[in-house]
Coordinates of C-alpha atoms and ligand atoms in Angstrom, one line a residue:
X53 CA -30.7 20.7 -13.3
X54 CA -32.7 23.6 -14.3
X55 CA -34.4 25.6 -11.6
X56 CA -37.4 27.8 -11.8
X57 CA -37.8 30.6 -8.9
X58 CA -35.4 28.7 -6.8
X59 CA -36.8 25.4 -7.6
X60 CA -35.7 22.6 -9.4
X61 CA -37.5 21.7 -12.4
X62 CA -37.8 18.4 -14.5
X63 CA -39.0 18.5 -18.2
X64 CA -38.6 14.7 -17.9
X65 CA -42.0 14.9 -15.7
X66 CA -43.7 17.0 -18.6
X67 CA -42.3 14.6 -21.5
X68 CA -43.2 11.3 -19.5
X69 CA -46.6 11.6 -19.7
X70 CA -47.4 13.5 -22.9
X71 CA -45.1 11.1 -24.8
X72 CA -48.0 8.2 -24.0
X73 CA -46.7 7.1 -20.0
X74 CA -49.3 4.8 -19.4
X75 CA -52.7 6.0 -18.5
X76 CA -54.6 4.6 -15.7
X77 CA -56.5 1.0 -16.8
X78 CA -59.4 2.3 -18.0
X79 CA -60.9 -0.9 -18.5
X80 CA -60.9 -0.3 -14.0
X81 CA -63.8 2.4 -15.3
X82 CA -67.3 0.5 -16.3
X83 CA -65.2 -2.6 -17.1
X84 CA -66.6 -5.3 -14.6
X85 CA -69.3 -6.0 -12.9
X86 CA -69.2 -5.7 -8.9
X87 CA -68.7 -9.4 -8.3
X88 CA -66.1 -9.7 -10.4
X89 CA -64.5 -6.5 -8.9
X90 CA -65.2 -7.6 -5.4
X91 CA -63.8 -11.0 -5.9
X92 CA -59.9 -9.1 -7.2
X93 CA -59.7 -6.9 -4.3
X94 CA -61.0 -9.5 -1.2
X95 CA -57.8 -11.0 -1.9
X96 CA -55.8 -8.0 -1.4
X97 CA -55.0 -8.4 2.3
X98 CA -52.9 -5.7 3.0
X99 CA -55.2 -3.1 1.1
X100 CA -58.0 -4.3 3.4
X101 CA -56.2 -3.4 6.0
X102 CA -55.0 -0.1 4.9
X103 CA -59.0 0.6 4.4
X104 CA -60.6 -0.9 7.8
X105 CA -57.8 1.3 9.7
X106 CA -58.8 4.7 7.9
X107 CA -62.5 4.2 7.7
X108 CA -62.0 3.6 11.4
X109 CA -60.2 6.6 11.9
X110 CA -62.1 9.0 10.0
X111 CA -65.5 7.5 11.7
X112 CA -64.1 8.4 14.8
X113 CA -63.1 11.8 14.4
X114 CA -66.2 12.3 12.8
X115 CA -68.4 10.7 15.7
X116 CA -66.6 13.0 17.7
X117 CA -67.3 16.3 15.9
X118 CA -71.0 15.5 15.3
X119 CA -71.8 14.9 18.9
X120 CA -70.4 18.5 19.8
X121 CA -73.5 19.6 17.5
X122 CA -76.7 20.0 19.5
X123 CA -78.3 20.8 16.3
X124 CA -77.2 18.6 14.0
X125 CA -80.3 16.8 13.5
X126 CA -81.9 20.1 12.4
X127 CA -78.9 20.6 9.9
X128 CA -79.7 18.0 8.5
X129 CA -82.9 18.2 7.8
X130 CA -82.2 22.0 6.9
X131 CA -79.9 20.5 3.9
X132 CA -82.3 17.7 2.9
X133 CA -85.0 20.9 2.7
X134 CA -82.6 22.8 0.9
X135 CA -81.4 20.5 -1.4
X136 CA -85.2 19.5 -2.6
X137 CA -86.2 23.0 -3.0
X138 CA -82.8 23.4 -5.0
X139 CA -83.5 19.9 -7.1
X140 CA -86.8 21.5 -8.0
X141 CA -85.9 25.3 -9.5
X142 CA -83.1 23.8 -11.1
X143 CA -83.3 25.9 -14.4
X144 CA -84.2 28.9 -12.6
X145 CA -81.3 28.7 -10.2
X146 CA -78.8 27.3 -13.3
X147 CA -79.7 30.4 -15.1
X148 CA -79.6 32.9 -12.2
X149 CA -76.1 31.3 -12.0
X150 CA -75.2 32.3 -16.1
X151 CA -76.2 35.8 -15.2
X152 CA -74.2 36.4 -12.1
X153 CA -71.1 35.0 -13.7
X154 CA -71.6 37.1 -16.6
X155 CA -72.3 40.0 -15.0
X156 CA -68.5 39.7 -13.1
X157 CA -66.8 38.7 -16.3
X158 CA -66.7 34.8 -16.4
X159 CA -67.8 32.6 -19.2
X160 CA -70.4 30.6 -18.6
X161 CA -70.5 27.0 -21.3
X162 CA -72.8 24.5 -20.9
X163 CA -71.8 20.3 -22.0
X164 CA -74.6 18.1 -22.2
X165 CA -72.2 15.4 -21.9
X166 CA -68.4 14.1 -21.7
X167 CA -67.7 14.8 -25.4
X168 CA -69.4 18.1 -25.6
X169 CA -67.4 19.3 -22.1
X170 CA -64.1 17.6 -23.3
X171 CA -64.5 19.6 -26.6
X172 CA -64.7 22.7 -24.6
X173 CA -62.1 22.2 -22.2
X174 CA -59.7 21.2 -25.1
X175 CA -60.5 24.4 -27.9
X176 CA -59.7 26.0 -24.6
X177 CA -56.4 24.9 -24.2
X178 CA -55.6 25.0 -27.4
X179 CA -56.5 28.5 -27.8
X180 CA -54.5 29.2 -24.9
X181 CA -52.0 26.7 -26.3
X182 CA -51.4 25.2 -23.1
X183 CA -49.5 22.0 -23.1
X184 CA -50.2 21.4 -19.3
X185 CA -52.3 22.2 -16.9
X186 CA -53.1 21.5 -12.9
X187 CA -56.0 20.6 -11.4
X188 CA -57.8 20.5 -8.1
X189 CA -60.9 19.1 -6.9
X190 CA -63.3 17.6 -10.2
X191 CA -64.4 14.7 -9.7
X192 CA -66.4 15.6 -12.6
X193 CA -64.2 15.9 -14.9
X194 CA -62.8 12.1 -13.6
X195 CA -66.5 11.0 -14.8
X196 CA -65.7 12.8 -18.2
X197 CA -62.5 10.9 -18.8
X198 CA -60.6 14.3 -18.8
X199 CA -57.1 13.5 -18.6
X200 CA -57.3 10.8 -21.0
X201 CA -58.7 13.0 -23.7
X202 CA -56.3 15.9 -23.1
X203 CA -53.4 13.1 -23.0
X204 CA -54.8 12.3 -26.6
X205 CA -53.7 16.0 -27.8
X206 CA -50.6 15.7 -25.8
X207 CA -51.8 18.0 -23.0
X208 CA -51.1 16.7 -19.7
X209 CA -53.1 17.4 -16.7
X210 CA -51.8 17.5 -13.4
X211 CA -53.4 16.6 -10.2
X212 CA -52.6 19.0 -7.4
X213 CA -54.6 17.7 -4.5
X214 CA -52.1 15.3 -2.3
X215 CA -54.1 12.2 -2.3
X216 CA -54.9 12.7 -5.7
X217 CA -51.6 13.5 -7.0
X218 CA -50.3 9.7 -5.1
X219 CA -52.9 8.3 -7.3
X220 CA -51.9 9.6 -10.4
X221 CA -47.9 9.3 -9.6
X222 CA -49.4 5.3 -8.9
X223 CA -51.4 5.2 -12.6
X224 CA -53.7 3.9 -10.6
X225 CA -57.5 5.0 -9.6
X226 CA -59.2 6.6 -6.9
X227 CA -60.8 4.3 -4.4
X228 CA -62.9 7.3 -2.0
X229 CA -64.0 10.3 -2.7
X230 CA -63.0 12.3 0.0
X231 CA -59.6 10.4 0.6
X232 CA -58.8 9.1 -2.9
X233 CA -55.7 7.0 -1.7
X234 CA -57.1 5.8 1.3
X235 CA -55.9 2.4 0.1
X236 CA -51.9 3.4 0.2
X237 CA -49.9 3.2 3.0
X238 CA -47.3 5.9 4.3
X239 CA -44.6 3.1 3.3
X240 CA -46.4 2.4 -0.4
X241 CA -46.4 6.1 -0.6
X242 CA -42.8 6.7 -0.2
X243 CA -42.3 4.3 -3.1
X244 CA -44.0 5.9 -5.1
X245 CA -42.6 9.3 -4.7
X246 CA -39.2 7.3 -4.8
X247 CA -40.2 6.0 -8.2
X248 CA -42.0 8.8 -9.9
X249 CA -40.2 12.2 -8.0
X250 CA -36.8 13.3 -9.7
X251 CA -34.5 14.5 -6.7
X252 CA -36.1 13.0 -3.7
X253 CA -33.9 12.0 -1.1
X254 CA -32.8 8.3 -1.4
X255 CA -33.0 7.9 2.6
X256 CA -36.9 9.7 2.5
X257 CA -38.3 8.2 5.3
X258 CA -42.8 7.4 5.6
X259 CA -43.0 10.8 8.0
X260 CA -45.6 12.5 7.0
X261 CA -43.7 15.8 7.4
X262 CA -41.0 14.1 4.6
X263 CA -43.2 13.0 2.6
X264 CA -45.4 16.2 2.5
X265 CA -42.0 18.3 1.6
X266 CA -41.4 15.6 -1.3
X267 CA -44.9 16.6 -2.6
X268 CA -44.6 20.0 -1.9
X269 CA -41.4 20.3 -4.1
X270 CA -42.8 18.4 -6.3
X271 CA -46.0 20.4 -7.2
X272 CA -44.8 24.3 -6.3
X273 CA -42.8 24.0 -9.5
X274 CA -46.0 22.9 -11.8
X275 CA -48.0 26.1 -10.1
X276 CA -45.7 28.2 -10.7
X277 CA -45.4 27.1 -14.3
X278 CA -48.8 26.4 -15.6
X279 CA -50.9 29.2 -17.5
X280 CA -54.1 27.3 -16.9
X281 CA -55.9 25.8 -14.0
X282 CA -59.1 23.2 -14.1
X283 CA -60.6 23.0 -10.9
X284 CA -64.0 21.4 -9.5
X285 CA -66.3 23.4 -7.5
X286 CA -68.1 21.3 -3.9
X287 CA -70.9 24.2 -4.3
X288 CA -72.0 27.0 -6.9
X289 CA -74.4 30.0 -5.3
X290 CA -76.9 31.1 -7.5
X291 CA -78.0 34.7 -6.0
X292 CA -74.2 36.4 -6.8
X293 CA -73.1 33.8 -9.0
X294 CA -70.2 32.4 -6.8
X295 CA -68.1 29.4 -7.1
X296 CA -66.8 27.9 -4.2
X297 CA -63.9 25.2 -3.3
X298 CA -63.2 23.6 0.5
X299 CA -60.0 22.0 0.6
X300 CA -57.7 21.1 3.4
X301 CA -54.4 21.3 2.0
X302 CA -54.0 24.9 0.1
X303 CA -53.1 23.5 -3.1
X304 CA -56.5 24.5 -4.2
X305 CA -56.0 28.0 -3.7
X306 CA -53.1 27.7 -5.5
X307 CA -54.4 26.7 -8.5
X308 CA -57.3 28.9 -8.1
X309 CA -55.3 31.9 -7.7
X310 CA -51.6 31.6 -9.7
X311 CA -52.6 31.0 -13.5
X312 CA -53.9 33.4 -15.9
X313 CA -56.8 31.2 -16.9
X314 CA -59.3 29.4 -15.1
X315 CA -61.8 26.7 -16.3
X316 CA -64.4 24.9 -13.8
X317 CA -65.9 22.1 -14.6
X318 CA -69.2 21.3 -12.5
X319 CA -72.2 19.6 -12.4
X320 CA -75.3 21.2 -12.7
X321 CA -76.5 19.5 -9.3
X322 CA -73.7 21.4 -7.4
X323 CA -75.8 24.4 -6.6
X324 CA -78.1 26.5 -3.7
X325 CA -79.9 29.3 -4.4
X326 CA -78.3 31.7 -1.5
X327 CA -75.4 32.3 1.0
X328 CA -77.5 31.7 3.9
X329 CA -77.9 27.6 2.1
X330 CA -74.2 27.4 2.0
X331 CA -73.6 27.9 5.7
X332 CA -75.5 25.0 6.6
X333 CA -73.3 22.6 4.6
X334 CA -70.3 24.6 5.7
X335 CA -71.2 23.4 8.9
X336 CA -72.1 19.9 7.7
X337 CA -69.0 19.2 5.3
X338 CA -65.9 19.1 6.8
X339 CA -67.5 17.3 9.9
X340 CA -69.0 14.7 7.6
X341 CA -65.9 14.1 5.6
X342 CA -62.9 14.5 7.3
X343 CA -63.9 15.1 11.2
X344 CA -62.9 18.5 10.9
X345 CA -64.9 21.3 12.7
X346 CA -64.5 23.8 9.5
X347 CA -62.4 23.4 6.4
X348 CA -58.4 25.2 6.4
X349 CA -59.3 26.6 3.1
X350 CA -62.6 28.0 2.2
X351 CA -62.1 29.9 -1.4
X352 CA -64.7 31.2 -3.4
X353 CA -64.6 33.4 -6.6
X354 CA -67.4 35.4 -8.4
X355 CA -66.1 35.8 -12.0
X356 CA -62.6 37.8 -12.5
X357 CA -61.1 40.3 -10.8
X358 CA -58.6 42.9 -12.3
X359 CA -55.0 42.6 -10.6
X360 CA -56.9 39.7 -8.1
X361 CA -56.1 35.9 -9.4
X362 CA -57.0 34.8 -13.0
X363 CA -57.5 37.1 -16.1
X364 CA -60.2 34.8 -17.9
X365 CA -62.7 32.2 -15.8
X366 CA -64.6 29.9 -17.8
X367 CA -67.6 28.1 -16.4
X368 CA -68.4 24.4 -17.6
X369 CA -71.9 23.3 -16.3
X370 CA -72.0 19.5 -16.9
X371 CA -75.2 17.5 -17.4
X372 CA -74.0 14.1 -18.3
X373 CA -77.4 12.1 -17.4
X374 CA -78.0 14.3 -14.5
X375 CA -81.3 15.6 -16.3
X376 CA -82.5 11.7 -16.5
X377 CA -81.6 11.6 -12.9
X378 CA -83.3 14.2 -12.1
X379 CA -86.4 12.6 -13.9
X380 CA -86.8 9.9 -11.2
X381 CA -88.6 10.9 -8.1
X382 CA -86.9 8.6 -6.1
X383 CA -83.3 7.9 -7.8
X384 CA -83.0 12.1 -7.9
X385 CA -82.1 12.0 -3.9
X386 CA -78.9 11.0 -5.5
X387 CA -78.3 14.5 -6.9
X388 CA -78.1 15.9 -3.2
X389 CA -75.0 14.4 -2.3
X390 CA -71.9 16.6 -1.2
X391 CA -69.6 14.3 -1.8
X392 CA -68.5 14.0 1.7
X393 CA -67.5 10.2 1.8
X394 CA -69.4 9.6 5.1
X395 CA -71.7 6.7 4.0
X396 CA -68.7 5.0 2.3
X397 CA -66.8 5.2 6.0
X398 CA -69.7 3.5 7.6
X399 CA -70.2 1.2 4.9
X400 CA -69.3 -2.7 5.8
X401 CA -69.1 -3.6 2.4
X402 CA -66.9 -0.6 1.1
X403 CA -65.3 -1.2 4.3
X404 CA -64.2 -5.1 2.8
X405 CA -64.3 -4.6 -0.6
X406 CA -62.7 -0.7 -1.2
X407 CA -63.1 1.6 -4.2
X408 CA -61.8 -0.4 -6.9
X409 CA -64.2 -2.9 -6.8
X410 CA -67.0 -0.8 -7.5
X411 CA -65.6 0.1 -11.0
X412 CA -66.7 3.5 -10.8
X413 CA -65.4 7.0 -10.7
X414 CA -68.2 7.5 -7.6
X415 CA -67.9 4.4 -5.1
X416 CA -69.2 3.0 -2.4
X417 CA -73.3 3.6 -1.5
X418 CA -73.7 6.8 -3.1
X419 CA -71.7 5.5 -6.3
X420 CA -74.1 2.3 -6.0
X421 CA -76.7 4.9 -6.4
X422 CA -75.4 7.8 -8.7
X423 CA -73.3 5.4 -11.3
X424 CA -75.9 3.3 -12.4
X425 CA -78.8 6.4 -13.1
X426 CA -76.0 8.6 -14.8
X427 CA -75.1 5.8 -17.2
X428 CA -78.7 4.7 -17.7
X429 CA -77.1 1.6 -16.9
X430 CA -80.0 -1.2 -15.9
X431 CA -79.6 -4.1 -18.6
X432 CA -78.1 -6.9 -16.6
X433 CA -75.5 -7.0 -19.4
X434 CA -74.3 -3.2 -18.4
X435 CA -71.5 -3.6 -15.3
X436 CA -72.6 -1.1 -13.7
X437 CA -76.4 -2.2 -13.2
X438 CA -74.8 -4.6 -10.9
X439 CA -74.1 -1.6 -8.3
X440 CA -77.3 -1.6 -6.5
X441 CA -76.6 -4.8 -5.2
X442 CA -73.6 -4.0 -3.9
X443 CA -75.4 -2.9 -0.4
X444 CA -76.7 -5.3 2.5
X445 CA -79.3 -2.6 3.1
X446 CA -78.2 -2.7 6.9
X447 CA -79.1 1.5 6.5
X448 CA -75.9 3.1 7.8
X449 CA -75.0 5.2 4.9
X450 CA -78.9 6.6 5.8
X451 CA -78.1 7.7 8.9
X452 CA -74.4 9.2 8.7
X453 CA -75.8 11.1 5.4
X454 CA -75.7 14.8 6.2
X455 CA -78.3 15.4 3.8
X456 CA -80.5 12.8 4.7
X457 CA -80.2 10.8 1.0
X458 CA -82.5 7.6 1.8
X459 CA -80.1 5.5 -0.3
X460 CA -81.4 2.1 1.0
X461 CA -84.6 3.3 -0.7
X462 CA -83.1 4.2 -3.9
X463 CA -81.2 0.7 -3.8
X464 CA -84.5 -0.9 -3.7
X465 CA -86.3 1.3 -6.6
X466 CA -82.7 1.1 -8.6
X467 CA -82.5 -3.3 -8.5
X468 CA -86.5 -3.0 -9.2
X469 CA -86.0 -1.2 -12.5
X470 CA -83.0 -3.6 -13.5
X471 CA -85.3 -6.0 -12.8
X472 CA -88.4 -5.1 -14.8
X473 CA -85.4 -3.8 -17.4
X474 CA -84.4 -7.4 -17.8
X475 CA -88.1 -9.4 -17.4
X476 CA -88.6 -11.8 -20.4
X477 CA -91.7 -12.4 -22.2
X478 CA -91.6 -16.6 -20.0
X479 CA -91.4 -15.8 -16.4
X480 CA -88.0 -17.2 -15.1
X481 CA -87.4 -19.3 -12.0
X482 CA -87.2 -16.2 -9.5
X483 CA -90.6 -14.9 -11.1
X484 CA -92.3 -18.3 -10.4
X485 CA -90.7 -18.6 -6.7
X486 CA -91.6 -15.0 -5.9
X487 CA -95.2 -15.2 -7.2
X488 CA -95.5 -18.4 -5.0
X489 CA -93.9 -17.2 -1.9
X490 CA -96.1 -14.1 -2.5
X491 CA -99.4 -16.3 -2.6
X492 CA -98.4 -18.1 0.5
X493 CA -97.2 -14.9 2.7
X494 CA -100.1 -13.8 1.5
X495 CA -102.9 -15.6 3.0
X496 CA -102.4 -16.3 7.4
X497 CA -103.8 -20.2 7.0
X498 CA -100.7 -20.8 4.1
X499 CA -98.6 -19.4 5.6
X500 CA -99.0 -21.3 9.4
X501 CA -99.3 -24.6 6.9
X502 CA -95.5 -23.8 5.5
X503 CA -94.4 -23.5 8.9
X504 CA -95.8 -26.4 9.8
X505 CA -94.6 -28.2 6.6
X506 CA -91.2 -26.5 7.4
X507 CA -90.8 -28.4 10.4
X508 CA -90.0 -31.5 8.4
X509 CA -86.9 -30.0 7.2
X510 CA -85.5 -29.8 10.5
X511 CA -83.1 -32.5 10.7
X512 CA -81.3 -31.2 7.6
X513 CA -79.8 -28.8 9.7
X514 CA -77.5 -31.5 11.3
X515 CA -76.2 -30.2 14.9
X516 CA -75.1 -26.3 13.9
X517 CA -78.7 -25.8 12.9
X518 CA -77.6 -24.5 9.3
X519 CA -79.0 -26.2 6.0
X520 CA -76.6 -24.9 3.4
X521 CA -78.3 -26.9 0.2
X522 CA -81.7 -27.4 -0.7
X523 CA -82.9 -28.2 -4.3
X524 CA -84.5 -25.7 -7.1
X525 CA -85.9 -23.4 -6.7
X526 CA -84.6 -22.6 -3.0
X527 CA -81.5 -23.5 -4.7
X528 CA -80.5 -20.5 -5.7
X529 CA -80.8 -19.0 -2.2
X530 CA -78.6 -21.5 -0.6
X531 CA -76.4 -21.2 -3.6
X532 CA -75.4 -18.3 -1.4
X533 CA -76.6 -18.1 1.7
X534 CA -77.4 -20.9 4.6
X535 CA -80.6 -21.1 5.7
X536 CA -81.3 -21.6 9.3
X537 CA -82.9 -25.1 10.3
X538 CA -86.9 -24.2 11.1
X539 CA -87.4 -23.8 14.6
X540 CA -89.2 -27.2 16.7
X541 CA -91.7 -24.8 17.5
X542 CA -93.3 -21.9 15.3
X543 CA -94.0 -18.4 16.3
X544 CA -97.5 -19.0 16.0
X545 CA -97.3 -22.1 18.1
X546 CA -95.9 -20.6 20.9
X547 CA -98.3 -17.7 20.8
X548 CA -101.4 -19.7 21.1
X549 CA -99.9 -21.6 24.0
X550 CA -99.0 -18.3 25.8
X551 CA -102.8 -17.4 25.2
Ligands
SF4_244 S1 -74.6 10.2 -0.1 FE1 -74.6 11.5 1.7 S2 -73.0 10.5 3.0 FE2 -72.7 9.7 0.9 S3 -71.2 11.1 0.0 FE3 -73.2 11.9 -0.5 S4 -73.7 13.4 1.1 FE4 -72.0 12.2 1.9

């Protein structure tokens, strides 16, 4: 076995997955609509598990660290401030940014989509001739299809952050995206490093302190080795042109500080204009996302340094739809998220379903929100215009969101346009019940006549009071949901007797 600075290296890992290992299903990516999604992974018992212990945990912890906040009300509603002022001097701030990294040394590229910012990332590479690289923290370039386009050119692209790494080691796909494996186990874990790792121990037990050594070994070698880094970025500050990463683990800073070349790939909505914006959601991160009081490992870099981490830093600012987000008064409140995970934690139906089933790089109530408006995704036909239904609007996610994103409100606006996206010229059967039920809710003498009328229905409720079939139109409620048996007296009833 070859070693490298005392550590043992593999070439098989390098030649595995440039030689076409297989990449993650990307048919997982767009492919299916949430139903269909939903429907694969309700029947995974044990991954349902694995989810409704961690949400639980994480919910906790962060319950905990919140209420030690007197203020956090005001945070928020600093960071909702912040973030619409930001939303709204957008150019201003994106070209503030340009200068600043200029002015320290960095190169500043701007994709207006996933081919354009895959084009640049690879003439990169190639000019660097790089035939692997690590990563940390980009979620963007997951939404860009990175990896998969570098694997085409036989550049491989490593993850470096733990969770993300078990992922990849599993070709399999993110399912959060603060805790990306959220849906393995510590046992499912140690198979995988069994499987994928060269020199593990055979007798590796599922400690994490094992298991974290395993990983460790694993990824000191491809730090040490690689010439280029591609990294993320959770906030950009406009006024010195600073680039920032929180992590919890260190292998960030690795890859932020060890190669000679760094490229960060971010989107244009990850941005404030000052210092004094970035403590607030220093404050609000890590206590949103992980129940941590502050991040372990703040880094932030302002161009290049001589003799102080990477020669040459290129800057990627990534549109990709944002712009046509940022066009909608009410679907923008999606570019204000920080990516902290909390509404998927709190989420009952991310809670049952998990990541997978949401087909999407961004999952869970924000991705319900963000996936659809940055594909322009609202034909009925398009998998991912099935998102916004993917909610039962019960408001959680609004009220654990650190910056106040109403996405309820933008679930509502989002299934309105897929509706009038997919209105025929001959009203359907929904149109003609809606207009109806409109008309009668409309008027206070139709609607005490329904009830009324209602009553007759009663019986069909047999003894539990449920009537689970009624025929068209109200079929395609029950086709779904019961309805409850009408009451033996109304509401209106009983008030004029009180009077
Ligand atoms: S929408 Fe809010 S709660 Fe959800 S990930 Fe974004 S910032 Fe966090």
């Amino acid at each position: 076995m070859m070693t490298f600075l005392g550590m043992p290296f593999s070439s098989k890992r390098h030649a595995q997955w440039v030689n076409g290992d297989p990449l993650p299903d990307d048919t997982l990516r767009w492919g299916a609509k949430f139903p269909t999604g939903a429907k694969t992974t309700l029947r995974d018992t044990q991954l349902r598990r694995n989810l409704r212990h961690a949400t639980g945990a994480i919910r906790n912890k962060r319950n905990i660290r919140v209420s030690e906040m007197p203020d956090w009300e005001d945070l928020r509603t600093s960071a909702s401030q912040i973030k619409h002022y930001t939303m709204s001097h957008l150019p201003q701030l994106l070209r503030q940014m340009e200068e600043n990294v200029t002015k320290h040394g960095g190169i500043v590229h701007w994709a207006k989509d996933k081919a354009e910012a895959n084009a640049i990332i690879l003439r990169l590479l190639q000019e660097k001739q790089a035939r692997e690289v690590v990563k940390i923290k980009s979620m963007a370039t997951q939404e860009i299809n990175m990896n998969e386009e570098l694997a085409k050119h036989g550049i491989k692209a490593w993850e470096t952050d733990l969770a993300e790494m078990i992922v990849q080691l599993g070709h399999d796909m993110p399912s959060h995206i603060v805790v990306p494996a959220i849906h393995r186990n510590r046992a499912e874990i140690r198979e995988i490093f069994k499987r994928e790792m060269e020199n593990i121990p055979a007798d590796i037990s599922t400690e994490p302190r094992e298991l974290a050594e395993a990983a460790r070994r694993h990824l000191r070698e491809l730090f040490l080795s690689s010439k280029v880094a591609i990294s993320g970025s959770n906030m950009m500050i406009a006024e010195t042109g600073t680039v920032t990463i929180v992590e919890s683990e260190g292998n960030g800073r690795m890859c932020l500080t060890l190669p000679e070349t760094l490229i960060s790939v971010v989107g244009i909505e990850k941005i404030v204009p000052s210092f004094r914006d970035y403590e607030v959601f220093l404050q609000l991160l890590p206590r949103s996302a992980t129940g941590e009081r502050m991040n372990p490992y703040t880094s932030m870099w302002t161009g290049v340094r001589e003799g102080d981490g990477p020669k040459e830093f290129h800057l990627i600012l990534l549109d990709n739809g944002r712009s046509k987000v940022l066009a909608d008064s009410v679907g923008r409140q999606a570019l204000h998220c920080i990516r902290c995970g909390a509404c998927m934690n709190v989420c009952p139906v991310y809670e049952h379903v998990g990541g997978h089933a949401y087909n999407s790089i961004y999952p869970g109530p924000i991705g319900a929100v963000l996936t659809p408006q940055l594909l322009g995704s609202f034909d009925h036909h398009d998998p991912a215009s099935s998102l916004p239904y993917a909610s039962s609007l019960c408001g959680a996610c609004f009220e654990a969101c650190p910056v106040k994103i109403d996405i309820p409100s933008a679930l509502v606006h989002l299934r309105h346009k897929v509706t009038e996206k997919n209105r025929g010229p001959v009203p359907s059967g929904w149109d003609i019940s809606m207009k109806a039920s409109s008309v009668v809710m409309g008027s206070g003498k139709l609607f005490g006549a329904a009830a009324r009328a209602a009553k007759l229905g009663r019986p069909l409720g047999g003894k539990d009071r449920r009537i689970t079939m009624l025929p068209w139109p109200v079929s395609v409620w029950t086709r779904n949901k019961d309805v409850p048996a009408p009451p033996a007296k109304s509401f209106r009833e009983t008030f004029e007797e009180e009077k």
